[in-house]
Coordinates of C-alpha atoms (C1' of nucleotides) in Angstrom, one line a residue:
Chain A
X16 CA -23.7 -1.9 -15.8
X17 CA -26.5 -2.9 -18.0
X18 CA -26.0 -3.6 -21.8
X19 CA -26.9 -0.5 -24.0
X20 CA -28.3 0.1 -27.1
X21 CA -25.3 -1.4 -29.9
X22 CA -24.4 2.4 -31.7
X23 CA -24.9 4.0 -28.4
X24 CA -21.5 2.4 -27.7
X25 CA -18.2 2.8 -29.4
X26 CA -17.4 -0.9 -28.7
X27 CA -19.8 -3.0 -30.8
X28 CA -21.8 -5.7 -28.9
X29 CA -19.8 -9.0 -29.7
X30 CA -20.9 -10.9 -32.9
X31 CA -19.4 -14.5 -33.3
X32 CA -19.8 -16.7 -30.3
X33 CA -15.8 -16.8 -30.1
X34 CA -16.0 -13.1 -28.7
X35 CA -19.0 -13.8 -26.6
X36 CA -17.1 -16.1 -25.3
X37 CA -14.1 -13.6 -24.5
X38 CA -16.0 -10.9 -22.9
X39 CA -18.0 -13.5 -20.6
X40 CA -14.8 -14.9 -19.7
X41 CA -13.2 -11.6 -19.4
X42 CA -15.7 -10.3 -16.7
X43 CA -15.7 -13.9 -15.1
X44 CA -11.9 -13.4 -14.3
X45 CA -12.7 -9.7 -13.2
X46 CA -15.6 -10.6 -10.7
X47 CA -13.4 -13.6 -9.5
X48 CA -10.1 -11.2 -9.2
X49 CA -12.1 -9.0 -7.1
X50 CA -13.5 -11.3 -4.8
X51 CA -10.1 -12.6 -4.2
X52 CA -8.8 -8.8 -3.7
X53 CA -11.6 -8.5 -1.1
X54 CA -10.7 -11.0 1.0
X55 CA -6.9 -10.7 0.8
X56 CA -5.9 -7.6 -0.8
X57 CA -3.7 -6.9 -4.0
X58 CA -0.5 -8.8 -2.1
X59 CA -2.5 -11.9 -2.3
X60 CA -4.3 -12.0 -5.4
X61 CA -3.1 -14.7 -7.0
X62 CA -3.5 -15.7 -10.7
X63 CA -3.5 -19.5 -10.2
X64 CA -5.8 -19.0 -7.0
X65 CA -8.2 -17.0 -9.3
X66 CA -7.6 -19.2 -12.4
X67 CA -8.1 -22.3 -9.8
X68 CA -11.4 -20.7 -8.6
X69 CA -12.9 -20.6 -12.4
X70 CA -11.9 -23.9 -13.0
X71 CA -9.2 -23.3 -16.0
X72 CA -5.6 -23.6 -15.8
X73 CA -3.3 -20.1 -14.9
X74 CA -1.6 -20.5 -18.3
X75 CA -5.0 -19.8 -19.9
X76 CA -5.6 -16.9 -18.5
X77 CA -2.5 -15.3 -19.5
X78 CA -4.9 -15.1 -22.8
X79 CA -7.0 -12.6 -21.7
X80 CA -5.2 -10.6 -19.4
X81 CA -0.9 -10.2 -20.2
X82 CA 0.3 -9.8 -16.6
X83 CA -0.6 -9.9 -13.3
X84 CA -0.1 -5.8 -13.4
X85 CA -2.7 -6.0 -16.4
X86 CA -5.3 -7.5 -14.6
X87 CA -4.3 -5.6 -11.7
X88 CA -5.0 -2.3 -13.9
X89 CA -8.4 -3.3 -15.1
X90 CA -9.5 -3.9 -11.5
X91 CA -8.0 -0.2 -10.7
X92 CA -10.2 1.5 -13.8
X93 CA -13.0 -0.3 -12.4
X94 CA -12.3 0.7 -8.7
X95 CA -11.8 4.4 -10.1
X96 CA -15.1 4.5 -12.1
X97 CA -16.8 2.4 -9.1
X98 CA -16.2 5.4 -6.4
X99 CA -17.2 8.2 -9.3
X100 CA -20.0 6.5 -9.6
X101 CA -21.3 6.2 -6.4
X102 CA -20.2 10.0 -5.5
X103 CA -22.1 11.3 -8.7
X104 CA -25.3 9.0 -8.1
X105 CA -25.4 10.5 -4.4
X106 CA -24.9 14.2 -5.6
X107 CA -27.6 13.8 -8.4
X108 CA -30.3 12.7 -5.4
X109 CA -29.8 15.9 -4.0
X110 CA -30.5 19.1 -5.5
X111 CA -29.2 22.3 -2.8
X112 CA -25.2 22.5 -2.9
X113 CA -24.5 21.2 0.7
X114 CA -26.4 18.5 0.5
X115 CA -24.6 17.5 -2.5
X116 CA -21.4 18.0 -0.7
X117 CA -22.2 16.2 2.2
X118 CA -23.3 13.0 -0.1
X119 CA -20.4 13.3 -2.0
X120 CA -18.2 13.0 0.7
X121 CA -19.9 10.0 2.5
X122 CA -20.6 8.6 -0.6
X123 CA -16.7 8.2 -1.6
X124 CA -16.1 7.2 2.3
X125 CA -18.9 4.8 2.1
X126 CA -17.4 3.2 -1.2
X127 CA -13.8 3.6 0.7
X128 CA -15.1 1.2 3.5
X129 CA -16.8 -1.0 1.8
X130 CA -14.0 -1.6 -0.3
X131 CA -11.3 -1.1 1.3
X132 CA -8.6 -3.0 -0.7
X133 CA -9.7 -1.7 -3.8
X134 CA -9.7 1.8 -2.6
X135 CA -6.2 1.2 -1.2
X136 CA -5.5 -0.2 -4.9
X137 CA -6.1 3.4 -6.5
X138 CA -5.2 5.4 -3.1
X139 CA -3.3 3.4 -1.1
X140 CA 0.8 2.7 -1.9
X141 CA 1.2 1.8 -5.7
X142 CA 2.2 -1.8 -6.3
X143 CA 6.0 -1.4 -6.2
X144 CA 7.5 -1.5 -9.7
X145 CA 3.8 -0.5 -11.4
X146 CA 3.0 2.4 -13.4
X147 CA -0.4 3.8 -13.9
X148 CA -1.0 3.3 -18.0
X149 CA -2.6 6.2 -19.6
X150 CA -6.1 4.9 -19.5
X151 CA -6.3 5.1 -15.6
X152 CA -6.2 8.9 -15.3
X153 CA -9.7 9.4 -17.0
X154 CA -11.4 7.7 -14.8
X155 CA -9.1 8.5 -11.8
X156 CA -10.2 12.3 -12.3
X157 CA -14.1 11.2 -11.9
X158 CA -14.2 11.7 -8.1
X159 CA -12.3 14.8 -7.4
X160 CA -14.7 16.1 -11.0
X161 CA -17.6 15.2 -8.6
X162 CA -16.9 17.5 -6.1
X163 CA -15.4 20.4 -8.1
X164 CA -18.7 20.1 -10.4
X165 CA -20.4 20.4 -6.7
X166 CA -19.0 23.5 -6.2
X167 CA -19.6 25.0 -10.1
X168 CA -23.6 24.7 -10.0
X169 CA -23.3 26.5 -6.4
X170 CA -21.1 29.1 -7.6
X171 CA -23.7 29.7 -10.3
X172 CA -26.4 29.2 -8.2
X173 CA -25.1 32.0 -5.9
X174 CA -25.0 29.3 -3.1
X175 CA -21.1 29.6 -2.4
X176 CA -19.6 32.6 -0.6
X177 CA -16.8 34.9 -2.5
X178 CA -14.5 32.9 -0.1
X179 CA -12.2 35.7 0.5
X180 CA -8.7 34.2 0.6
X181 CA -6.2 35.2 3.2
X182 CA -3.9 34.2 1.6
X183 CA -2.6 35.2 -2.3
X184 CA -2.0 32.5 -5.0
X185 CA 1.4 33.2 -6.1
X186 CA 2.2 33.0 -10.0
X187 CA 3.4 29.5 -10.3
X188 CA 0.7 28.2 -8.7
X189 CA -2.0 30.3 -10.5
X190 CA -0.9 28.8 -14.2
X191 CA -1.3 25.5 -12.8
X192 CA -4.8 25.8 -11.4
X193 CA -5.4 27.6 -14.6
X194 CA -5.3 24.9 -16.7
X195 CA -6.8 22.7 -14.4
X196 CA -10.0 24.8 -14.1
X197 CA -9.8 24.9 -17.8
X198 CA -10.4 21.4 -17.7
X199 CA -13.0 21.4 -14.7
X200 CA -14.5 24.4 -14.3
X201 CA -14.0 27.0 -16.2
X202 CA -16.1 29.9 -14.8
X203 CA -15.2 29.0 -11.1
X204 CA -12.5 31.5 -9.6
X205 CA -9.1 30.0 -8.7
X206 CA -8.9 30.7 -5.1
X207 CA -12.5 28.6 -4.8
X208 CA -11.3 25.7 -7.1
X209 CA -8.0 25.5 -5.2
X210 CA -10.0 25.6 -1.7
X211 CA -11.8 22.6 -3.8
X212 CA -8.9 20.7 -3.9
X213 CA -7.7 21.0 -0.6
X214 CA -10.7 19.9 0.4
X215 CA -10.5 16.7 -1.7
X216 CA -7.1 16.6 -0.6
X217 CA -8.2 16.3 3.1
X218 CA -11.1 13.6 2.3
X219 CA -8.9 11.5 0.7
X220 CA -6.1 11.8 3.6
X221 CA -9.2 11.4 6.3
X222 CA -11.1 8.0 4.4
X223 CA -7.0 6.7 4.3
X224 CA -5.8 7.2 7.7
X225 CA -9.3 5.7 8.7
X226 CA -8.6 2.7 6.7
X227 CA -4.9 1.9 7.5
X228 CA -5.9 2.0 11.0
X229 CA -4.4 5.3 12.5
X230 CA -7.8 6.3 14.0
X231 CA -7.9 3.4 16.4
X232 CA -8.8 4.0 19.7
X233 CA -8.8 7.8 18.9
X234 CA -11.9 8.3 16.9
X235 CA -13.1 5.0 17.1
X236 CA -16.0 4.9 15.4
X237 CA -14.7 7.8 13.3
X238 CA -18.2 8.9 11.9
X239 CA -18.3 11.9 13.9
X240 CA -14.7 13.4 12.8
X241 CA -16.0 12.7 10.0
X242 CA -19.0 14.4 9.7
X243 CA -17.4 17.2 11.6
X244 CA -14.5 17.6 9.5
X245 CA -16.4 17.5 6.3
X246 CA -18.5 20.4 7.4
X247 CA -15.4 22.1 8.6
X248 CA -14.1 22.0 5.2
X249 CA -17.7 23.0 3.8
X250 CA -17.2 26.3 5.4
X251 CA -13.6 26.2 3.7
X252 CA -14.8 26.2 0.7
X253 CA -17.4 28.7 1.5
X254 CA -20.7 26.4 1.2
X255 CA -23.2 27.5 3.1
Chain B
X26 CA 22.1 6.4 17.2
X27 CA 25.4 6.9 19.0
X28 CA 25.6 4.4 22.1
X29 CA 24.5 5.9 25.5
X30 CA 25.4 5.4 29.2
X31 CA 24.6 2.1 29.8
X32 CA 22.7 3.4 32.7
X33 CA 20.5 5.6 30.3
X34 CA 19.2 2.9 28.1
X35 CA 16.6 0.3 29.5
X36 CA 17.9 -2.1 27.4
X37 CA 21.5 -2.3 28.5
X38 CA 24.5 -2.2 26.4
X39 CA 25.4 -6.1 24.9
X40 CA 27.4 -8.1 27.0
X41 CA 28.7 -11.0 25.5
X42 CA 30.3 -11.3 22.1
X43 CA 27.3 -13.2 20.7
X44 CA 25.0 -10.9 22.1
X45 CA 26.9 -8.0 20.5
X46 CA 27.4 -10.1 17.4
X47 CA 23.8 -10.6 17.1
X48 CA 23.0 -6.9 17.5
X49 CA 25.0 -5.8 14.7
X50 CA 23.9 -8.3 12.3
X51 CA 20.1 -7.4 13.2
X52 CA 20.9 -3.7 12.6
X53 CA 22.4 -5.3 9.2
X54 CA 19.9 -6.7 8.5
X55 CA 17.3 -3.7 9.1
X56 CA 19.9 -1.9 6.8
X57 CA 19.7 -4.1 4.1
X58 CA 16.3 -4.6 4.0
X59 CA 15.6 -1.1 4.3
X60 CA 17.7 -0.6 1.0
X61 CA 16.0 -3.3 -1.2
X62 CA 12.7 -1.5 0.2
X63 CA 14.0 1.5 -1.4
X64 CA 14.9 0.2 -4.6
X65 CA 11.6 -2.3 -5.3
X66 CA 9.2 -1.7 -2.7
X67 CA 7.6 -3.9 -0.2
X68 CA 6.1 -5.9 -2.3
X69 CA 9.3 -7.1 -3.9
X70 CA 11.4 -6.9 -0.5
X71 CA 12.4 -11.1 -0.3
X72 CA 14.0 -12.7 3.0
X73 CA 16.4 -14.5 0.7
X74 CA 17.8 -11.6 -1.0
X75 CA 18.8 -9.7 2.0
X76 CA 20.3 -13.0 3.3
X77 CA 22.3 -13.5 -0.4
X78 CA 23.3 -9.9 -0.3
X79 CA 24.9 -10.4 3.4
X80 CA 26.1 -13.7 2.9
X81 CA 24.2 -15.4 4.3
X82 CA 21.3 -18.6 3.7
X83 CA 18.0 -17.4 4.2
X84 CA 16.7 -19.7 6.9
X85 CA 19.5 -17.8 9.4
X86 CA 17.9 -14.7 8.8
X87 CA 14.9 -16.5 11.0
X88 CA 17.1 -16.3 13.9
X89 CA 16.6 -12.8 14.0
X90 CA 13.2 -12.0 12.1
X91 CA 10.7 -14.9 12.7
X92 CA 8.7 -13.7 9.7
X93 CA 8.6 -11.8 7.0
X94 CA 6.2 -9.1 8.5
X95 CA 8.1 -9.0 11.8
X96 CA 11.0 -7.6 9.4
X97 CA 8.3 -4.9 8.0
X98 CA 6.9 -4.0 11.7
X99 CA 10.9 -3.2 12.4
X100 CA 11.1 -1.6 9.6
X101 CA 7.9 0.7 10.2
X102 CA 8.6 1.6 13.4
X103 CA 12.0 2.7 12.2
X104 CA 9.9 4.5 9.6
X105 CA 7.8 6.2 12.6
X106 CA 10.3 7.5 14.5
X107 CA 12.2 8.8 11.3
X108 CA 9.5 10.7 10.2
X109 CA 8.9 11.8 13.8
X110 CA 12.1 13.4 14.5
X111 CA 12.5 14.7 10.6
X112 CA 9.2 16.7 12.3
X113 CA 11.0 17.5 15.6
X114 CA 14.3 18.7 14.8
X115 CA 12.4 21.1 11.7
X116 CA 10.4 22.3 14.3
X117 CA 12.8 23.0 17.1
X118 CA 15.0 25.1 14.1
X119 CA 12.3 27.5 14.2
X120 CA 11.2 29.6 17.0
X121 CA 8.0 31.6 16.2
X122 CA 4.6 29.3 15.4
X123 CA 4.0 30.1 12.3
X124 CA 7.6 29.1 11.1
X125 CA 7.2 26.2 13.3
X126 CA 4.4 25.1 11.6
X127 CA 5.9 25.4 8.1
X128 CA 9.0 23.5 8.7
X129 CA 6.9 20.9 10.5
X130 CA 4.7 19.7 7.4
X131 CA 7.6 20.7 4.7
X132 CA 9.8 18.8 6.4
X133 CA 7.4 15.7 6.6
X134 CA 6.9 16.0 2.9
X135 CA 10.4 16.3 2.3
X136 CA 11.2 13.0 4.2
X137 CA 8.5 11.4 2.6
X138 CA 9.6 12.4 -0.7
X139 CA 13.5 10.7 0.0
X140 CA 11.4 7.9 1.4
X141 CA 8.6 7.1 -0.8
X142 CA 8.5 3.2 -0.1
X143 CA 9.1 3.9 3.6
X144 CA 6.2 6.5 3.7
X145 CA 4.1 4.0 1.7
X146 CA 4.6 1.4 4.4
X147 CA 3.2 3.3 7.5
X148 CA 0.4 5.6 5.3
X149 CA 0.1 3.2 2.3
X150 CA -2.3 0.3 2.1
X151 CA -1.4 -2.0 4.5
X152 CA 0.4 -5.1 3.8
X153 CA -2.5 -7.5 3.6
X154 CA -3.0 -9.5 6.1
X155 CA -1.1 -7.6 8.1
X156 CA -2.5 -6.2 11.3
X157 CA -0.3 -3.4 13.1
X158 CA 1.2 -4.7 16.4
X159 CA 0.7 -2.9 19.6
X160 CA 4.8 -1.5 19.8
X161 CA 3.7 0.9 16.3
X162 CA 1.2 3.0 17.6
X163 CA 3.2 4.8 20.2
X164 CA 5.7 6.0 17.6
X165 CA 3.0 6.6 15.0
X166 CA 1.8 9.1 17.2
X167 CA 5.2 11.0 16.9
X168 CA 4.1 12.2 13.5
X169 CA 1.1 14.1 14.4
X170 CA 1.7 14.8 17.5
X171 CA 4.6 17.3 16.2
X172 CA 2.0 19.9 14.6
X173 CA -0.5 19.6 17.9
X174 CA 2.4 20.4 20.2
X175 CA 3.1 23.3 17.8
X176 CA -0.1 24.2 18.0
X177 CA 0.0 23.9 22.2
X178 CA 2.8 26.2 22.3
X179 CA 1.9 29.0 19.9
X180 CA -1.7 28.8 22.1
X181 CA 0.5 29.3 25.5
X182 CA 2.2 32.1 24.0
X183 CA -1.0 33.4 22.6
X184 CA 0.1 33.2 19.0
X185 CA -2.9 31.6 17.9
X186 CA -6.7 33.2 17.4
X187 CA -9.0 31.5 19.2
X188 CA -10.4 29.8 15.7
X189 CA -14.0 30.6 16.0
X190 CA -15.9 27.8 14.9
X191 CA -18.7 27.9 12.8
X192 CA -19.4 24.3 13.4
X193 CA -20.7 23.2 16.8
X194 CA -18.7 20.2 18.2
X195 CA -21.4 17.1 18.9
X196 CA -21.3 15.7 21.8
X197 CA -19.9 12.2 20.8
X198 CA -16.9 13.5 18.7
X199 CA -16.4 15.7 22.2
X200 CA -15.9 13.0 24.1
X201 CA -13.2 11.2 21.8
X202 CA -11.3 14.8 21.6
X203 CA -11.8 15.4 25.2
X204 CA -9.6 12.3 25.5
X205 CA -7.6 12.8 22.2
X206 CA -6.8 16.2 24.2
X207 CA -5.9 14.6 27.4
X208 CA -2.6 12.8 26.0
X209 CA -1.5 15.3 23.6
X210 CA -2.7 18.7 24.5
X211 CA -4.6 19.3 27.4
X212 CA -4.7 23.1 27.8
X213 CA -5.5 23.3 23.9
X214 CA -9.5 24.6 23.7
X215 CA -11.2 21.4 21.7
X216 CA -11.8 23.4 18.1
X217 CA -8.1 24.4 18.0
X218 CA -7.4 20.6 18.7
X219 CA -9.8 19.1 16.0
X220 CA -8.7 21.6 13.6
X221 CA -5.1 20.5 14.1
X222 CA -5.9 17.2 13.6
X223 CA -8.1 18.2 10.1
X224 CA -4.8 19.4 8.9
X225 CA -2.7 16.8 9.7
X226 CA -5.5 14.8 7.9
X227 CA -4.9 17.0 4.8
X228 CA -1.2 16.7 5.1
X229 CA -1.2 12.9 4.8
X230 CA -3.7 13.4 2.2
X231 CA -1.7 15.3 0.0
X232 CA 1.8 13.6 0.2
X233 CA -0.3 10.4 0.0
X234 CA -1.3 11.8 -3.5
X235 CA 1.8 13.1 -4.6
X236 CA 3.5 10.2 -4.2
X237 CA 0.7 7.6 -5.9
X238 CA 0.9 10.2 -8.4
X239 CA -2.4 12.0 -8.5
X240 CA -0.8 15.1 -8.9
X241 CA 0.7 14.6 -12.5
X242 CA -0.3 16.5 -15.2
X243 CA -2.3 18.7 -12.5
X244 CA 0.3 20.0 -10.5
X245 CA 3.5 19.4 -11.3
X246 CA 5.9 20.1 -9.4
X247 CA 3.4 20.2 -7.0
X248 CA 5.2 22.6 -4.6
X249 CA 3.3 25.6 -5.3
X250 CA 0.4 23.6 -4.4
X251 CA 1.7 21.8 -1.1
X252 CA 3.0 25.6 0.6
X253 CA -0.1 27.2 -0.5
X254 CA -1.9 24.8 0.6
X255 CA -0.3 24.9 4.2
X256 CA -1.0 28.1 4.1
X257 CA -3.9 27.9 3.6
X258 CA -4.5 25.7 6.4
X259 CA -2.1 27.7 8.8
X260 CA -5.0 30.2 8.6
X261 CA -7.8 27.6 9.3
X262 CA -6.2 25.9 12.5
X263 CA -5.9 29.8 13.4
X264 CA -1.9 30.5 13.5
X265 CA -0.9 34.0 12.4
Chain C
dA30 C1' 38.1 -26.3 34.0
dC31 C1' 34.9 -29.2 32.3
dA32 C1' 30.2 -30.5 31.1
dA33 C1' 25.6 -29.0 30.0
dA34 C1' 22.6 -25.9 27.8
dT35 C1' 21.8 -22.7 24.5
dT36 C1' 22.4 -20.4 20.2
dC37 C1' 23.9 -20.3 15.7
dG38 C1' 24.6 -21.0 10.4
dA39 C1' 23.9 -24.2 6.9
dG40 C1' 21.4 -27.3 3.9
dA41 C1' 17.5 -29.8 2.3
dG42 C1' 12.9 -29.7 1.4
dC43 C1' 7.8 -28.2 0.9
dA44 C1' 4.2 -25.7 -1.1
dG45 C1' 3.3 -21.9 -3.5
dT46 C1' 4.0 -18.0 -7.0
dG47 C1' 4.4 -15.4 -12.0
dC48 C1' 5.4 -16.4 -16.3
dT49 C1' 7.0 -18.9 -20.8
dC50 C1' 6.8 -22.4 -24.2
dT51 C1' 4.9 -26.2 -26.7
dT52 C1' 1.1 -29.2 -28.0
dG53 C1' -3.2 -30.6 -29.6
dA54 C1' -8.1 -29.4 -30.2
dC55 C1' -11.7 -26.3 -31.6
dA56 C1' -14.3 -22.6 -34.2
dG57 C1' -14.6 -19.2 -38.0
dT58 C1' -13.9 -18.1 -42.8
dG59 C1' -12.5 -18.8 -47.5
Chain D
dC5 C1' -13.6 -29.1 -47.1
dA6 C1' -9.5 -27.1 -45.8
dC7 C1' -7.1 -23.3 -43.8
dT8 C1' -6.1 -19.9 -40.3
dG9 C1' -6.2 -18.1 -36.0
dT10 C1' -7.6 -18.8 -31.2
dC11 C1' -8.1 -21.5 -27.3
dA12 C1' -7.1 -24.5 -22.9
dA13 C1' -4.0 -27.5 -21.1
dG14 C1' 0.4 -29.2 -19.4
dA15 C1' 5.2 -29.1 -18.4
dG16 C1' 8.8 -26.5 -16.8
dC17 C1' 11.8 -22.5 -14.9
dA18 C1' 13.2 -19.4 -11.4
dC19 C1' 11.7 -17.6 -7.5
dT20 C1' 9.4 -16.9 -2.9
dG21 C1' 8.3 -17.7 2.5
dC22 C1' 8.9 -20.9 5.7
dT23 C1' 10.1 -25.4 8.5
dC24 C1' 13.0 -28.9 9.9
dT25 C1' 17.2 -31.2 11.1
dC26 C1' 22.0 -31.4 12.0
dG27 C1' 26.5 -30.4 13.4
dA28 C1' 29.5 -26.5 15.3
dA29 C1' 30.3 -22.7 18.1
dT30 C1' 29.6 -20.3 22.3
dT31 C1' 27.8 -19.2 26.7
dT32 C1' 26.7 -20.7 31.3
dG33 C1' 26.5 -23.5 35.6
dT34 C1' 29.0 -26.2 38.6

DNA sequence: ACAAATTCGAGAGCAGTGCTCTTGACAGTG
DNA sequence: CACTGTCAAGAGCACTGCTCTCGAATTTGT
């Protein structure tokens, strides 16, 4: 969040006051679009409300951000790198596997609850009619990296089991998790990435069904499903 | 959908031609709606364009949907039961659990595949603002309930191992699936029911991101993925 | 069968939205 | 100093959800 150093990053700190300006601004809009988005979700977010709020007219802020999708889009990237954030800052405090994978996975549902509306941004129903850009899948591969990395240091470590699968990987599916343990994890075996991903699969199904309400007067508080299930799933992956 | 015995149905057949009338131009209406939701989502779903496209002036359509959202609670309870039945009629093609089982979730992903939008609406984000009245949550329990009652069956029949579980049950989450248990399976031992419930958490959890498009580029088609996956999870609830 | 009560579609209108275009003022650079 | 590009502001367009009123049609009670 802080500023760093000016050739640590690629974009240069800005120089004329015009582009201080711009930034400021930018971020200003930002903050205010996410208040707004807290309080009454993506539906609601409304450029003249936000515009309103910061005291300029809606035309201007067409100058800093194209479209209501645009603005829309930043807020997503931000959401995305939010929730990896706050799963890799809670696996770094801890240092033996499960621990690790128990933050991570009440870190993300921590971030999910607190907020909810911009999880439901990046996990939730697109906005009809919007397509993720390209620059949103970096980031959106943060928080499933956090957990897969999770289980890479224990398979290293020794602290994961062989996880003997029951059942065989057929071909199609084994190019596909090929490439994608390229990408994450190269020296984990396929059967324990793949368990990986059901598991994120299943966190990401449990934090939405929580939100959108389905758990109501079921689990209700849901903490101890939760809990329950994420150990469950620990044993899946063959954690111990 | 066919018309029953009017003796069959709580809500008896319509009497009067207006009454008749007005049932055929709500069903219209539901129609209509549900085809604009297909095409551009709830977000873009207008009163007024469902009233131009059946001829009508949009404050008649208020005569039969007081509000926008009461049109989207119709429209997700329809959603509900569809998805519901597409379950129940899978399943009852199948005889043996384990087929059961895998016809159950392919058939929900199929349905929610055909009905993205519609799938959106009752697992999506909510519509913000919008808070689920009481009349959804008996047919959202159709869903779900589908696999447990699978899983009920193939335990009467003894086609199930008894799933032992590495992971003691505390006592709070007991009592919510003590009750849990009580509605939906009641001769079902507790870990069998939980882990039921894990997987349908994982099933939501990865249609959810298939269809907000979390898959691309990872695993794509992701049907390799999805049947492995329910295999995989087969295995964990304990059906063989 | 006739009158009263109810229901209905239509139209006007309000407040709000995303977005576009033009206008005039300001800052940065030559 | 003058020029060029950027900026906020305002008016305006087409659209939305929703409310109200007003006749017309239909159902109901007598």
């Amino acid at each position: 969040m802080t500023e760093t150093s000016p050739t640590s990053r690629q974009r240069r700190a800005p120089r004329t006051a015009r582009e201080r300006a711009r930034a400021e601004l930018t971020a200003a809009i930002k903050e205010e679009a996410r208040r707004q988005l807290a309080e009454v979700g993506a539906h609601g977010l409304s450029l003249r409300a936000v515009a309103r709020e910061l005291g300029m007219v809606s035309s201007a802020l067409y100058r800093y951000f194209p479209s209501r999708d645009e603005l829309l889009t930043a807020l997503i990237v931000d959401a995305y790198d939010a929730l990896g954030e706050a799963g890799e800052v809670a696996v770094a405090r801890e240092s033996v596997a499960c621990e690790q994978w128990r933050a991570a996975c009440r870190a993300m549902r921590d971030w999910a609850r607190a907020h909810p509306h911009e999880y439901s941004l990046i996990y939730g129903s697109p906005v009809p009619g919007y397509v993720a850009p390209e620059r949103t899948i970096a980031p959106a591969e943060r928080a499933p990296r956090v957990l897969i990395e999770t289980l890479r240091t224990a398979w290293g470590t020794g602290g994961i089991e062989p996880a003997t699968p029951q059942v065989p990987v057929p071909a199609a599916l084994r190019t596909q998790a090929e490439t994608l343990g390229r990408s994450f994890a190269p020296d984990l075996p396929l059967p324990i990435l793949l368990r990986g991903v059901v598991a994120w699969t299943q966190l990401t199904g449990m934090i939405g069904l929580e939100l959108t309400g389905h758990f109501v007067g079921v689990f209700e508080p849901a903490d101890a499903f939760f809990t329950h299930s994420v150990e469950e799933l620990m044993a899946f992956v063959g954690l111990h």
